[in-house]
CSV table of C-alpha atoms and ligand atoms in Angstrom, one decimal:
chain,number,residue,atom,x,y,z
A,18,UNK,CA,17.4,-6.1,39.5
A,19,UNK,CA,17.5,-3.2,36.5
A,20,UNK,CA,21.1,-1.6,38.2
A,21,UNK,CA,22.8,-5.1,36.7
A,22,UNK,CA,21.9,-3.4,33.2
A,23,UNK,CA,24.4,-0.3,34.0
A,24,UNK,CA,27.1,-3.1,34.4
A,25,UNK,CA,26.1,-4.5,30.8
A,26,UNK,CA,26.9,-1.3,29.3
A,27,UNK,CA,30.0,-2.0,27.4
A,28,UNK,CA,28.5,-5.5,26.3
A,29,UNK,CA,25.6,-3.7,24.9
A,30,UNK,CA,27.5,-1.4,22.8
A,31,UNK,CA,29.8,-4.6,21.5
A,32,UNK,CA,26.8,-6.4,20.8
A,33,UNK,CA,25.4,-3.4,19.0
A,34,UNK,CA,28.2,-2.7,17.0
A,35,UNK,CA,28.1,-6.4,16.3
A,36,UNK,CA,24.8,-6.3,14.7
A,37,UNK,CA,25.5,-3.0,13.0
A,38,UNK,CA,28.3,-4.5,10.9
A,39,UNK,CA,26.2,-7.7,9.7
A,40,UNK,CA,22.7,-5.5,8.7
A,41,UNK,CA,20.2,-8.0,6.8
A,42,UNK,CA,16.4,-6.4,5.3
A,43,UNK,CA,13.5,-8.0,5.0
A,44,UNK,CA,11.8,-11.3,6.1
A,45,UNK,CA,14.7,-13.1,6.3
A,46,UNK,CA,18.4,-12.7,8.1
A,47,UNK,CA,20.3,-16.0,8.6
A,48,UNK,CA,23.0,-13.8,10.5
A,49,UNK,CA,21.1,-11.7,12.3
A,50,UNK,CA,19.2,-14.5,13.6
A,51,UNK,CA,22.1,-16.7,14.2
A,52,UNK,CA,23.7,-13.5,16.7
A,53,UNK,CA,20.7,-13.4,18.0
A,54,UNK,CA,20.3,-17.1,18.9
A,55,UNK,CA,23.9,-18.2,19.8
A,56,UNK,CA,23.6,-14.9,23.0
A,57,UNK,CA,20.4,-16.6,24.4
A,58,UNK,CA,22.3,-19.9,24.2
A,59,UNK,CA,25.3,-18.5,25.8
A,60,UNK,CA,22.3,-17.5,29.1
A,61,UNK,CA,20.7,-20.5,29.1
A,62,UNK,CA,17.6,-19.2,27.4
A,63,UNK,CA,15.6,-21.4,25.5
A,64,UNK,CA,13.9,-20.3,22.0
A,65,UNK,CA,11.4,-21.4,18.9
A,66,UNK,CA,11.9,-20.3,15.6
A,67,UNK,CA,9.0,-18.7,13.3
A,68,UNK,CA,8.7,-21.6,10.3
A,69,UNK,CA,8.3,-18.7,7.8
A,70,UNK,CA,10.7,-16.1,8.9
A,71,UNK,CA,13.2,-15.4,11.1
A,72,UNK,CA,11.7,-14.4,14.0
A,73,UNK,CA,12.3,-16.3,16.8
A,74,UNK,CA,10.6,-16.0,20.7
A,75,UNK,CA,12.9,-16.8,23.3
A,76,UNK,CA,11.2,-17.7,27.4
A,77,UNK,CA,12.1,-17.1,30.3
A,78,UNK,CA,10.3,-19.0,33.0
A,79,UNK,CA,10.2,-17.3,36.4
A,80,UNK,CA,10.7,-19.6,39.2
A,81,UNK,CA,8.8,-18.0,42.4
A,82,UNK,CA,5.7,-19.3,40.7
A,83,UNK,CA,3.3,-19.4,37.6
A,84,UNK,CA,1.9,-16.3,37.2
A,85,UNK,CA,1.3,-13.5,34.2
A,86,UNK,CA,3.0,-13.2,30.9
A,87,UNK,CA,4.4,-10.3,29.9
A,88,UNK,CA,6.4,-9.9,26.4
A,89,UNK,CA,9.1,-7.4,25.0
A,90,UNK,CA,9.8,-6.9,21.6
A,91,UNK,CA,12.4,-6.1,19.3
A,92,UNK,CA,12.9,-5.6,15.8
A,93,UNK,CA,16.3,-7.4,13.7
A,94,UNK,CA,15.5,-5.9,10.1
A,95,UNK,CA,18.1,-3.5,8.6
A,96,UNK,CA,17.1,-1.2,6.0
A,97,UNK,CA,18.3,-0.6,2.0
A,98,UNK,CA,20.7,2.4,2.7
A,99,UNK,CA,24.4,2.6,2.0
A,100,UNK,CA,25.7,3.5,5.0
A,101,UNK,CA,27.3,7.1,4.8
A,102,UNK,CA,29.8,7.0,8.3
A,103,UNK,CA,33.3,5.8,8.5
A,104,UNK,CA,34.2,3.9,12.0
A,105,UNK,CA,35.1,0.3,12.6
A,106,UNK,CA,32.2,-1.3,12.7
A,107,UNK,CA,30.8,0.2,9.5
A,108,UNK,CA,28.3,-2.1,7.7
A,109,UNK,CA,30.0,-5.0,6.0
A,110,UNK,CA,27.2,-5.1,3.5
A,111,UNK,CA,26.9,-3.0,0.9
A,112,UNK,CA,23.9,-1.0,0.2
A,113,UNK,CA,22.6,-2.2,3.6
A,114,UNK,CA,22.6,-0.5,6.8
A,115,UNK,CA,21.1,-0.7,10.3
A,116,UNK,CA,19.5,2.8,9.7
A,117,UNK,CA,16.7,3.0,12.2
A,118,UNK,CA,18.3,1.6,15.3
A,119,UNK,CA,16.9,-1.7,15.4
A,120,UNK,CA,20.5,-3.1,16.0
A,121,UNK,CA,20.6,-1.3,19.3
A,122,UNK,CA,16.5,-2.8,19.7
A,123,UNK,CA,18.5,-6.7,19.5
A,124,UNK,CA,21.2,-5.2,21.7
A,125,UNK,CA,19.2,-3.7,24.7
A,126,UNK,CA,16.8,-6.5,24.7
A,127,UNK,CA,19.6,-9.2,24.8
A,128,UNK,CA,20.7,-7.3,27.9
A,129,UNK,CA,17.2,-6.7,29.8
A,130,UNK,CA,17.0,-10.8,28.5
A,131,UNK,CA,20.3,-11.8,30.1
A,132,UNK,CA,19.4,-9.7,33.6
A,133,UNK,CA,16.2,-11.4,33.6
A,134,UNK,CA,17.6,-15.2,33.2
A,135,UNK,CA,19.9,-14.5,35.8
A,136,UNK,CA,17.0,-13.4,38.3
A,137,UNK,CA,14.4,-15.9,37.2
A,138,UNK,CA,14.5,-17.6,40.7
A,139,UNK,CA,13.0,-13.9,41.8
A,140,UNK,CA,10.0,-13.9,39.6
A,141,UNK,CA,6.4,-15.0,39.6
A,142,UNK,CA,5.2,-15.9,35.8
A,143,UNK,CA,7.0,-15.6,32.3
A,144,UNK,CA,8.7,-13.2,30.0
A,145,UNK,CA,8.4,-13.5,26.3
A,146,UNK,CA,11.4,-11.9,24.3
A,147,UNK,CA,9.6,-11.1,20.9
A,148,UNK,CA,12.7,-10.9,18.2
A,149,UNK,CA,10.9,-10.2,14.8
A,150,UNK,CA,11.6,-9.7,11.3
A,151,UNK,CA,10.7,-6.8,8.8
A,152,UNK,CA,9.4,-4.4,10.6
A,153,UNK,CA,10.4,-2.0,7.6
A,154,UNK,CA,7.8,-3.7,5.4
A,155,UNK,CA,5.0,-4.3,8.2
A,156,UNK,CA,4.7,-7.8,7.7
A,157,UNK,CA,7.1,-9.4,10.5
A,158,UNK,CA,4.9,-8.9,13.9
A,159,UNK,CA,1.9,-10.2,11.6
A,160,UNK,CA,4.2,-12.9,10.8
A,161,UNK,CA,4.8,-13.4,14.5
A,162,UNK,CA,1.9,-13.7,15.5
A,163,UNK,CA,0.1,-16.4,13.0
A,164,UNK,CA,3.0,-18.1,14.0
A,165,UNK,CA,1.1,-17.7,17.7
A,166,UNK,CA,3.9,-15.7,20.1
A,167,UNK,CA,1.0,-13.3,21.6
A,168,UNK,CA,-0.7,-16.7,23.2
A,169,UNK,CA,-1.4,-16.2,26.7
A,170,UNK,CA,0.5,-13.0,26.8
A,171,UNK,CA,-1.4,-10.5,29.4
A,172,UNK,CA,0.9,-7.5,28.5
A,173,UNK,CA,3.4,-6.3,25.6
A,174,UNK,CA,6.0,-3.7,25.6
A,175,UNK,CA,8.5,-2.6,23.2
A,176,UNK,CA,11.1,0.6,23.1
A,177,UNK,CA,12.1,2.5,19.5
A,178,UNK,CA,15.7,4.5,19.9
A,179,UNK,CA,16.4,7.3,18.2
A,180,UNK,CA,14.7,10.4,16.9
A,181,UNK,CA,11.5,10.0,15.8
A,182,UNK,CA,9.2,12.3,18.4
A,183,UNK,CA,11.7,15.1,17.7
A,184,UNK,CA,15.5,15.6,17.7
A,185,UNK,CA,15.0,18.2,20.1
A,186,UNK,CA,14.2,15.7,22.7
A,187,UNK,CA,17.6,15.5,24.9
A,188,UNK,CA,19.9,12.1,24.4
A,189,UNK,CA,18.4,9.6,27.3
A,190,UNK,CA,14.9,10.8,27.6
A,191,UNK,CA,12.1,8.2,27.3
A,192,UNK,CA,9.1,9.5,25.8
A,193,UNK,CA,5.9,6.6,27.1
A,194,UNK,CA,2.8,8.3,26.0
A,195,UNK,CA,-1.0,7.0,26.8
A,196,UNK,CA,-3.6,6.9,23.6
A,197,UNK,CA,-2.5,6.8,20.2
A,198,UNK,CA,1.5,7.7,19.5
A,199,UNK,CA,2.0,6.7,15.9
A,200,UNK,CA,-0.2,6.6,12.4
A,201,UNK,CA,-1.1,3.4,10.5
A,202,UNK,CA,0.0,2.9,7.0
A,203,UNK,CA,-2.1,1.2,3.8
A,204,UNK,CA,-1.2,1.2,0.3
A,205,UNK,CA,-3.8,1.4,-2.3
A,206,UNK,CA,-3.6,0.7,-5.9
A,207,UNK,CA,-6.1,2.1,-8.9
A,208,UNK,CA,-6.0,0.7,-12.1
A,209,UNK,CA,-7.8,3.3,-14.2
A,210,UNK,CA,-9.4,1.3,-17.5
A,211,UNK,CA,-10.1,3.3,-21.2
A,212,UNK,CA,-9.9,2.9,-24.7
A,213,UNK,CA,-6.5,3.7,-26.0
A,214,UNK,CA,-6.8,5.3,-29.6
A,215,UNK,CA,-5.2,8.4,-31.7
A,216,UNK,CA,-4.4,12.0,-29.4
A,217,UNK,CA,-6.1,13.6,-32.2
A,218,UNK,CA,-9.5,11.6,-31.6
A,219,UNK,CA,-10.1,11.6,-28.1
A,220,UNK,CA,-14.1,11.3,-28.7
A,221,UNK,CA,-13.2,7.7,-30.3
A,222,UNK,CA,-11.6,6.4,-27.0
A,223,UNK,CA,-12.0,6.7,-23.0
A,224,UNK,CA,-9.4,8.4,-21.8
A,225,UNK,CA,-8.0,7.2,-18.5
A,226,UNK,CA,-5.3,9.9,-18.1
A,227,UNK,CA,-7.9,12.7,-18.0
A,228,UNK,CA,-10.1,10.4,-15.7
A,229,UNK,CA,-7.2,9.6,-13.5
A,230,UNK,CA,-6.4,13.4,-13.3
A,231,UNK,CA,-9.3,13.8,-12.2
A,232,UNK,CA,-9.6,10.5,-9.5
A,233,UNK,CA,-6.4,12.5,-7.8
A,234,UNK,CA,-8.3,15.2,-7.3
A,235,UNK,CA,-11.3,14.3,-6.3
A,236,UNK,CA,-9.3,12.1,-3.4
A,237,UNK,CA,-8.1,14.9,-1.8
A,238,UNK,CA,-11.7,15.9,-1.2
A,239,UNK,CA,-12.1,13.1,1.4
A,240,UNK,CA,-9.3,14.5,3.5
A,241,UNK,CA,-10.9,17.9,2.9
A,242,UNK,CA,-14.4,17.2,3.4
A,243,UNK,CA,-15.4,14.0,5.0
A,244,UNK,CA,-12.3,13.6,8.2
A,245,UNK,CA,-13.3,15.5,10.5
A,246,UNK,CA,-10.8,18.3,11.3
A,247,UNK,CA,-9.8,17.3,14.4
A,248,UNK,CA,-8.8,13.7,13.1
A,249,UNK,CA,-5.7,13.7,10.9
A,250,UNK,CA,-5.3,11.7,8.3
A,251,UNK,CA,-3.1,12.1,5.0
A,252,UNK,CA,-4.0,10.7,1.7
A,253,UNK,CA,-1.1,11.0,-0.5
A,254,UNK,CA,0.1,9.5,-4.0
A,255,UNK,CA,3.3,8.9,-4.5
A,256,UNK,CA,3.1,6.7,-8.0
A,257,UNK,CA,1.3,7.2,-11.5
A,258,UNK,CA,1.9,5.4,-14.4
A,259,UNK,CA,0.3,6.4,-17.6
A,260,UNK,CA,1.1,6.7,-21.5
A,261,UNK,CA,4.2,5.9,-23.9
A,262,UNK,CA,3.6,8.7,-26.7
A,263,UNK,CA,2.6,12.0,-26.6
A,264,UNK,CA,-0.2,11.7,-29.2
A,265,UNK,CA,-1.2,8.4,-28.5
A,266,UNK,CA,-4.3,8.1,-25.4
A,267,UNK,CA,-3.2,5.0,-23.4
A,268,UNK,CA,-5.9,1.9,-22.6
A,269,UNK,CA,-4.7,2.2,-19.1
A,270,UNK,CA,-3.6,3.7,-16.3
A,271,UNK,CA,-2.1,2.7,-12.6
A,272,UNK,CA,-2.3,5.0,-9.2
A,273,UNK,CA,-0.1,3.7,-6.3
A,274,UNK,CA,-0.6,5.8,-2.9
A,275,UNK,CA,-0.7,6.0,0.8
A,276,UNK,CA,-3.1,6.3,4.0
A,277,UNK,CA,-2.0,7.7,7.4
A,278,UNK,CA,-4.4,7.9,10.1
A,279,UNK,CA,-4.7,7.9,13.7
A,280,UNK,CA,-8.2,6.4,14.2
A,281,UNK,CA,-8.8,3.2,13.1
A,282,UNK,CA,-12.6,4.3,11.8
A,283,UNK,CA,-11.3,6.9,9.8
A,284,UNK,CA,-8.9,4.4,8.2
A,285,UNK,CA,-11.8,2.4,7.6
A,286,UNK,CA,-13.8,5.0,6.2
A,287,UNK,CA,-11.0,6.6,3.8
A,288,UNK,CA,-10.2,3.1,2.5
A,289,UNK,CA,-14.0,2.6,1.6
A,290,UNK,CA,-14.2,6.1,0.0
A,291,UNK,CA,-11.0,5.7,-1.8
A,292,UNK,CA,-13.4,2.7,-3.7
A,293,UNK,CA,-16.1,4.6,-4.3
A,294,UNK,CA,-14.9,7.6,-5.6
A,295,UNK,CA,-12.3,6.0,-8.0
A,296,UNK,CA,-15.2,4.0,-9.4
A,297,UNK,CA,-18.0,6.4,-9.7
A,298,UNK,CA,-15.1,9.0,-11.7
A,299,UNK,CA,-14.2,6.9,-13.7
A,300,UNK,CA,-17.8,5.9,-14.9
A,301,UNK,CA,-18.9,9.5,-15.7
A,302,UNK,CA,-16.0,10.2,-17.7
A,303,UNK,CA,-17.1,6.2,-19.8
A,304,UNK,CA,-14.5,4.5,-18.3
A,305,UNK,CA,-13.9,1.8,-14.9
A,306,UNK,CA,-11.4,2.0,-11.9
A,307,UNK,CA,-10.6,-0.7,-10.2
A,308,UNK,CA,-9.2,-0.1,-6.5
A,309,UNK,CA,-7.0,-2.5,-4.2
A,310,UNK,CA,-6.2,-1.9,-0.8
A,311,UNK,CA,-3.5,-3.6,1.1
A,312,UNK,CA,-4.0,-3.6,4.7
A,313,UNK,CA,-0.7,-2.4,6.2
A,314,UNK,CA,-0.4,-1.7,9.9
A,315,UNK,CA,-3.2,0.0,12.5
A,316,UNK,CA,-2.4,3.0,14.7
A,317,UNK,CA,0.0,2.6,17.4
A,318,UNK,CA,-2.4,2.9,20.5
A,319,UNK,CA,-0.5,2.7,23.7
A,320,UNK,CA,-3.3,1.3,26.9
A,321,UNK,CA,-3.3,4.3,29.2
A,322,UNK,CA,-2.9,2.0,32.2
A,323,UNK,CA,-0.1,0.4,30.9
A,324,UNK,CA,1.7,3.8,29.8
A,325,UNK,CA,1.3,4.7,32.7
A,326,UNK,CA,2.8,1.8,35.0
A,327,UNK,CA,5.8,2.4,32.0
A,328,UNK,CA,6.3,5.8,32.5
A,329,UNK,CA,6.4,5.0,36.5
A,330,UNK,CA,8.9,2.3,35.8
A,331,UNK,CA,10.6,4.6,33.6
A,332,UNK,CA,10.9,7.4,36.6
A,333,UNK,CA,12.2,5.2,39.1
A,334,UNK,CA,14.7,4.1,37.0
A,335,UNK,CA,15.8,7.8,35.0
A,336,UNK,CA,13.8,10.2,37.3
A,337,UNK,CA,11.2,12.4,36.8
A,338,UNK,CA,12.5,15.3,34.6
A,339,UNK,CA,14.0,12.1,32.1
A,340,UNK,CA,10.1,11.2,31.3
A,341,UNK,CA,7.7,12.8,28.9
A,342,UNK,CA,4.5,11.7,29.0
A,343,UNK,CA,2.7,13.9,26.5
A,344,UNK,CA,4.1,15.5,23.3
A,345,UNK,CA,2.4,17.9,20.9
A,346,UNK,CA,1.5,15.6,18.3
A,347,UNK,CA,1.1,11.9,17.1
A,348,UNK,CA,4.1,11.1,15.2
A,349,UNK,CA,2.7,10.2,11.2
A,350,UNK,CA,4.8,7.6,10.7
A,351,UNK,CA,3.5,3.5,11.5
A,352,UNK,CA,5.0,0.7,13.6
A,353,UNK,CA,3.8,-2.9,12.8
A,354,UNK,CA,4.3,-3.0,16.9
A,355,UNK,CA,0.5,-1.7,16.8
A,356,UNK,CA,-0.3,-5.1,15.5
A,357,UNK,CA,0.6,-6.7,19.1
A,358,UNK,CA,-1.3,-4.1,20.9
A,359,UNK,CA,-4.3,-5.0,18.9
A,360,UNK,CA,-4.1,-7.8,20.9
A,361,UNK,CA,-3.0,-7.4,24.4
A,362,UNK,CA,-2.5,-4.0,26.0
A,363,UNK,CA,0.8,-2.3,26.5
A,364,UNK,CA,3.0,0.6,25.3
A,365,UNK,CA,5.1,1.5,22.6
A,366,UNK,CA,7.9,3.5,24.1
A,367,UNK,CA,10.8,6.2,22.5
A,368,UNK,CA,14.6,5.9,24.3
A,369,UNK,CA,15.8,9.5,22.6
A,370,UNK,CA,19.8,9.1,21.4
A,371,UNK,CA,19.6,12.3,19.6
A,372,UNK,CA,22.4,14.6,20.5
A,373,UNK,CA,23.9,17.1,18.1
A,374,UNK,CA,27.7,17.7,19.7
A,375,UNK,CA,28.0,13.4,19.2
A,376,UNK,CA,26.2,13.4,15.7
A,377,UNK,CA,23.3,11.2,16.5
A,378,UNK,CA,20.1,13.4,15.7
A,379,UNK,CA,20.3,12.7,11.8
A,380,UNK,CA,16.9,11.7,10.6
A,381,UNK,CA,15.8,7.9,10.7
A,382,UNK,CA,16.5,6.0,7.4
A,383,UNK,CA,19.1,8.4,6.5
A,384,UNK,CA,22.7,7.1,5.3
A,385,UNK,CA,24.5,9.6,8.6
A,386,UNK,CA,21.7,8.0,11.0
A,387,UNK,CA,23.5,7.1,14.4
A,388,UNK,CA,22.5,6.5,17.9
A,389,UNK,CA,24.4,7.6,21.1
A,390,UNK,CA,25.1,4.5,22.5
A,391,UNK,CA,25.6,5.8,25.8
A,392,UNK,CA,21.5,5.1,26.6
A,393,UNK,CA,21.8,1.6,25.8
A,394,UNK,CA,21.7,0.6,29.6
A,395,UNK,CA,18.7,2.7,30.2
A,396,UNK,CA,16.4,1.3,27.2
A,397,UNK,CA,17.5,-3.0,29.2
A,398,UNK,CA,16.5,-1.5,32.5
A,399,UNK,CA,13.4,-0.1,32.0
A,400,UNK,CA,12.6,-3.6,30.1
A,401,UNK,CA,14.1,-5.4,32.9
A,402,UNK,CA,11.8,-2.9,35.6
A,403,UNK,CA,8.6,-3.7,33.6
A,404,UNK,CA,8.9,-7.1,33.5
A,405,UNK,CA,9.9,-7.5,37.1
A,406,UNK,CA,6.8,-5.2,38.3
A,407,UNK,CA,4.5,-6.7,35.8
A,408,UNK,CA,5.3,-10.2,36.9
A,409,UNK,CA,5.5,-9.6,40.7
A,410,UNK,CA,2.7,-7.4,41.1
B,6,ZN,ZN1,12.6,2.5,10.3
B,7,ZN,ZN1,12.5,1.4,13.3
């Protein structure tokens, strides 16, 4: 079934370029969705639409029998970026740019989709084809699933191209590790509270610079002496906003920052600690903190079983030495793809496109981001193979 996906090749890379040229961010993409929509039609695929964004999950109903559900995802959201390459199908929208590869995401799984449709007489159960929004901003798989896609689905699996594990990982590799692959990602936000008065009378006041210089500090301390070494987390603030004079002492200041972890108790316990220890500074020094968090996205934790029924998928398809099943370290960045996980086990997987001589190992996000598009086959069969041995099994 997956060798029909090496005859979509040139199809893949005219749907990709497709997609590249019409890039949309965010929760919503009329065109995007649209593209998207008018290929299932075109197989015969039928589809709901998310009523608050534009996701959309399209079915596939095999007809050997009723059986398992498996689902495969991609992601449709472009990113903010002025895209910095000259070819013909450059962005048409300015100051927005398919930057991470989720253009070749819609393309490969519109292939694996179309393969599938046409073998449906072949296969016991369903495929779910999970096409979601903002995956940029975290909030499109949440999205997708209040609006119920992960129902009765026994096993999810999706593929990120690109660079991300390391640029040093050939063009065409899959990397399908078990356990945890990728950090999760919350905000937090302090609002530090004083008494604004004169520079030259600090004693009259509460100053919440001096407390919030100190709140930055003492932060750090969590990472340095409460995770436990062998746990990585990062605590990091990237936003302060204090003052308008230099000898006035504001009423107020605001901290905006960031927590990466790869355990979901350490998250847990940083995000409570991040509370306390804004609040309890800020009262010795007279004054109060106030501390949001907003929840982003758990750790990406691929089920070992499942990575490991990929990976074999993977090799039959690519062969062994095209596999990697362990790499030094958890990549830092997040995935909202760990959301699905949360509730149904399966594997987040890499397709590498990084190759140096064809320009395609510049760093995710970036304006000269590119993917070979030579690999495109290779990320719809190994969808194709893992639904077919999921299903059939
Ligand atoms: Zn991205
Ligand atoms: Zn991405």
């Amino acid at each position: 079934m997956w060798r029909d996906c090496l005859k979509l090749q040139d199809e893949l890379v005219k749907m990709r370029r497709e997609l590249h040229r019409i890039p949309e961010t965010g929760l919503i993409l009329p065109l995007t969705r649209e593209y998207v929509e008018n290929k299932l039609k075109e197989y015969g695929i039928s589809y709901t639409e998310n009523k608050t964004d534009s996701g959309l999950v399209a079915i596939i109903k095999g007809e050997k029998g009723t059986g398992r559900t498996v689902a495969l995802r991609a992601d449709m959201d472009a990113l903010p970026v002025n895209e910095g390459i000259e070819s013909d199908y450059k962005s048409l929208h300015e100051g927005k740019m398919h930057a991470c590869g989720h253009d070749a995401h819609m393309a490969m799984l519109l292939g694996a989709a179309k393969v599938l449709q046409e073998h449906r007489a072949e296969l016991c159960g369903t495929v779910k084809l999970f096409f979601q929004a903002d995956e940029e901003e975290v909030l499109g798989a949440k999205n997708m699933i209040s609006e119920g896609c992960m129902e009765g689905v026994d096993a999810v699996f999706g593929t990120h191209i690109g660079c991300i594990i390391s640029k040093d990982i050939s063009s065409g590799k899959f990397v399908i590790v078990p356990g945890c692959i990728m950090a999760s990602n919350d905000r937090f936000f302090i609002k530090v509270k004083g008494t604004g008065c004169h520079g030259s009378t600090p004693e009259k006041g509460v100053d919440p610079i001096n407390i919030a210089a100190h709140i930055i500090i003492n932060l750090q301390e969590i990472i340095a002496r409460e995770v436990p070494a062998v746990k990585a987390a990062v605590l990091t603030i990237g936003k302060v906003n204090a003052g308008f004079a230099y000898n006035v002492i504001p009423s107020e200041v605001e901290i905006e920052g960031t927590v990466r972890t790869l355990d979901d108790k350490v998250r847990k316990n940083i995000a409570a600690r991040i509370a306390e220890i804004s609040e309890s500074t800020a009262k010795t020094f007279r004054g109060e903190a106030e501390c949001t968090i907003e929840w982003g996205v758990a750790p990406v934790e691929n089920d070992e079983a499942m990575a490991e029924f990929a990976a074999k998928c993977a090799r039959e398809i690519l062969g062994d030495d095209k596999v990697i099943t362990s790499v030094p370290a958890p990549n830092m960045g997040a995935e909202d793809f760990a959301e699905y996980l949360k509730l149904a086990p399966g594997a987040f997987m890499f397709l590498s496109s990084a190759d140096h001589d064809k320009h395609t190992d510049e760093p995710h996000h970036s304006p000269l981001f590119n993917i070979d598009e030579d690999v495109l086959w290779e990320g719809s069969a190994v969808f194709v193979k893992i639904a077919s041995e999921f299903l059939n099994a």
